[in-house]
Amino acid sequence: MLSYILKRLLLMIPLIFGITLITFTVIHLAPGGPVEVETEMSLKASAQARENLKRLYGLDKPLHIQYIDWLTRFIKLDFGKSFVDGKKVFDKIKERIPVTLTINLLSLLIIMLIAIPIGVLSATKQYSLFDKLTTVFVFVGFSTPTFWLALILMIIFGVSLGLLPISGIQSIDVSGMSKIDRILDWIKHLILPVGLSAFGGIAGLSRYSRSSMLEVIRQDYIRTAKAKGLKESDVIIHHALRNALMPVVTILGLSVPGLIGGSVIFETIFAIPGMGQLFYSSAMSRDYPTIMGILVIGAVLTLIGNLIADVSYALVDPRIRVRK
Amino acid sequence: MLKIIWHRFKKNPLSVAGLAIILSLAAIAMLAPFISPHEPTKIDVYNVLSPPSTGHPFGTDELGRDLLSRMIWGSRASLKVGFIAVGIAITIGTILGAIAGYYGGKIDAVLMRFVDIMLAFPTFFLILAVIAIVEPSISTIMIIIGLTGWMDVARLVRAEFLTLKERDFISAARAIGASDTRLIFRHITPNALSPVFVAATFGIAGAILVESGLSFLGLGVQPPEPSWGNILTSGKDNITVAWWLSLFPGLAILITVLSYNLVGEGLRDALDPRLWTSER
């Protein structure tokens, strides 16, 4: 098992290298580059000042040298300083990551808790009313623009009913609250964002667990189990479920980039101070060091998600560990 | 061939309904100048944020512009972005997938690692990073959505090529001296295209969603040019007073995307030869 994990970790190295290369290329395709951004506000910036700035960022060196410089600093977790406020990019991201991770992990949990039972049930009762209803839900779920759903739910629960807060992760008067109230306040703020970011995933994963389950219950060993007189529920729970859920784990890993990418929209709509919101504001102000930092970190988080999925797949399926 | 596909496709009433909606939307987008009741950009300060009425069936926005007319014109943006972005994605994906699958070996390994790397980026982050650099506009986002959406197609085409290139008719064509280019484009690609069509239909649905999300954030189609996504931005700004600005454009996106997804599903069943035999 350990050698399997090590092998997977080694395979990640060329991928991370490629990720940094693409990030660097994308940002340096910028017409004018970072110096233009910093000087475009002050027309008085002389040619000399521009040269100095270029030297400061090392932009007067050839591209490949710049890349290597950036990469060596990157490995040491030195992502440079933000153009906007001069703070270290690493610190800015570190501040924002916990909120985003919390929301995404919570929604992953909700996705699993809701989608897998739905998928399994509709597979075991294929073509029943329940199956048909969930199929409709899946298609509508796939097709709903979640930011729009967010608006509609904000109108219903926030504006009309006044039940839920529609921005931020805590109320203004939070400091005067007792501990329990504070937690309740936090939960109230998170219900809409977490529920919404889970929404699309529920549709996808329930569809996937349904087809995975359908495939498994057509296998011979399931027919055998039924033939020897086991109860239907025993067959499903003890014989089919574990085999059906194995590929589902992989899909969960694959849904990580979608969730992280989606955080841009949710955090912007609900004014949540997370990585997505930071990325959006950095993109608007062309804060290149922050953009590059978040791009690489987002991609590395995706790789970690995939790694966790692969490892847990190997844990439940011995065939993967043994192969090669 | 087409006849068989249509015969199988029309067995699924929901997919047929989806196709009908898509065709009517295309007609609406093309006929926009003739059917929209008002000028989509005409400002009317006496009718700001007025609720749905007979004169303005969907109400008006914060500048008094007629929402229905803006939505009719906005359908053009969705249609354009959907088709052109997916066109770009399919072209890149098919070419790279074909090369990887046909030549195999090192070329395949390098191209597939490239696919892995591209898939590691949260697509929305990548798109946003590029838009930070280039001026956002409808053409920018069409290109960017295309450039970041080809990976699945490449994998599909590669998988088809891996099996097809071993088949006898390819060996026969090679034996009579067909060149690699001829083998790839004349003999294998046409046989590898049916999963691509299915992926393209789902891809259009996805591209319309991404476009509306970007326009909503102010990074896509730029006002005053209307798109369903940027109308929703004013829906958000007037969320407490004008529900119609949020409701109708969103429903339009939902119905359109749903239609493409339903057609995609129908097409997948219709094109899957494994399902053909079961009912004869």
XYZ file of C-alpha atoms in Angstrom, chain B residues 6 9 14-24 259 263:
15
model
C -33.733 9.666 -36.230
C -34.047 9.344 -31.408
C -38.383 14.341 -23.965
C -35.442 14.497 -26.354
C -37.768 15.401 -29.222
C -39.265 18.158 -27.078
C -35.744 19.384 -26.308
C -34.915 19.464 -30.009
C -38.115 21.411 -30.730
C -37.197 23.988 -28.080
C -33.658 24.314 -29.413
C -34.934 24.870 -32.952
C -37.472 27.476 -31.828
C -33.063 21.070 -23.819
C -31.078 16.067 -26.822
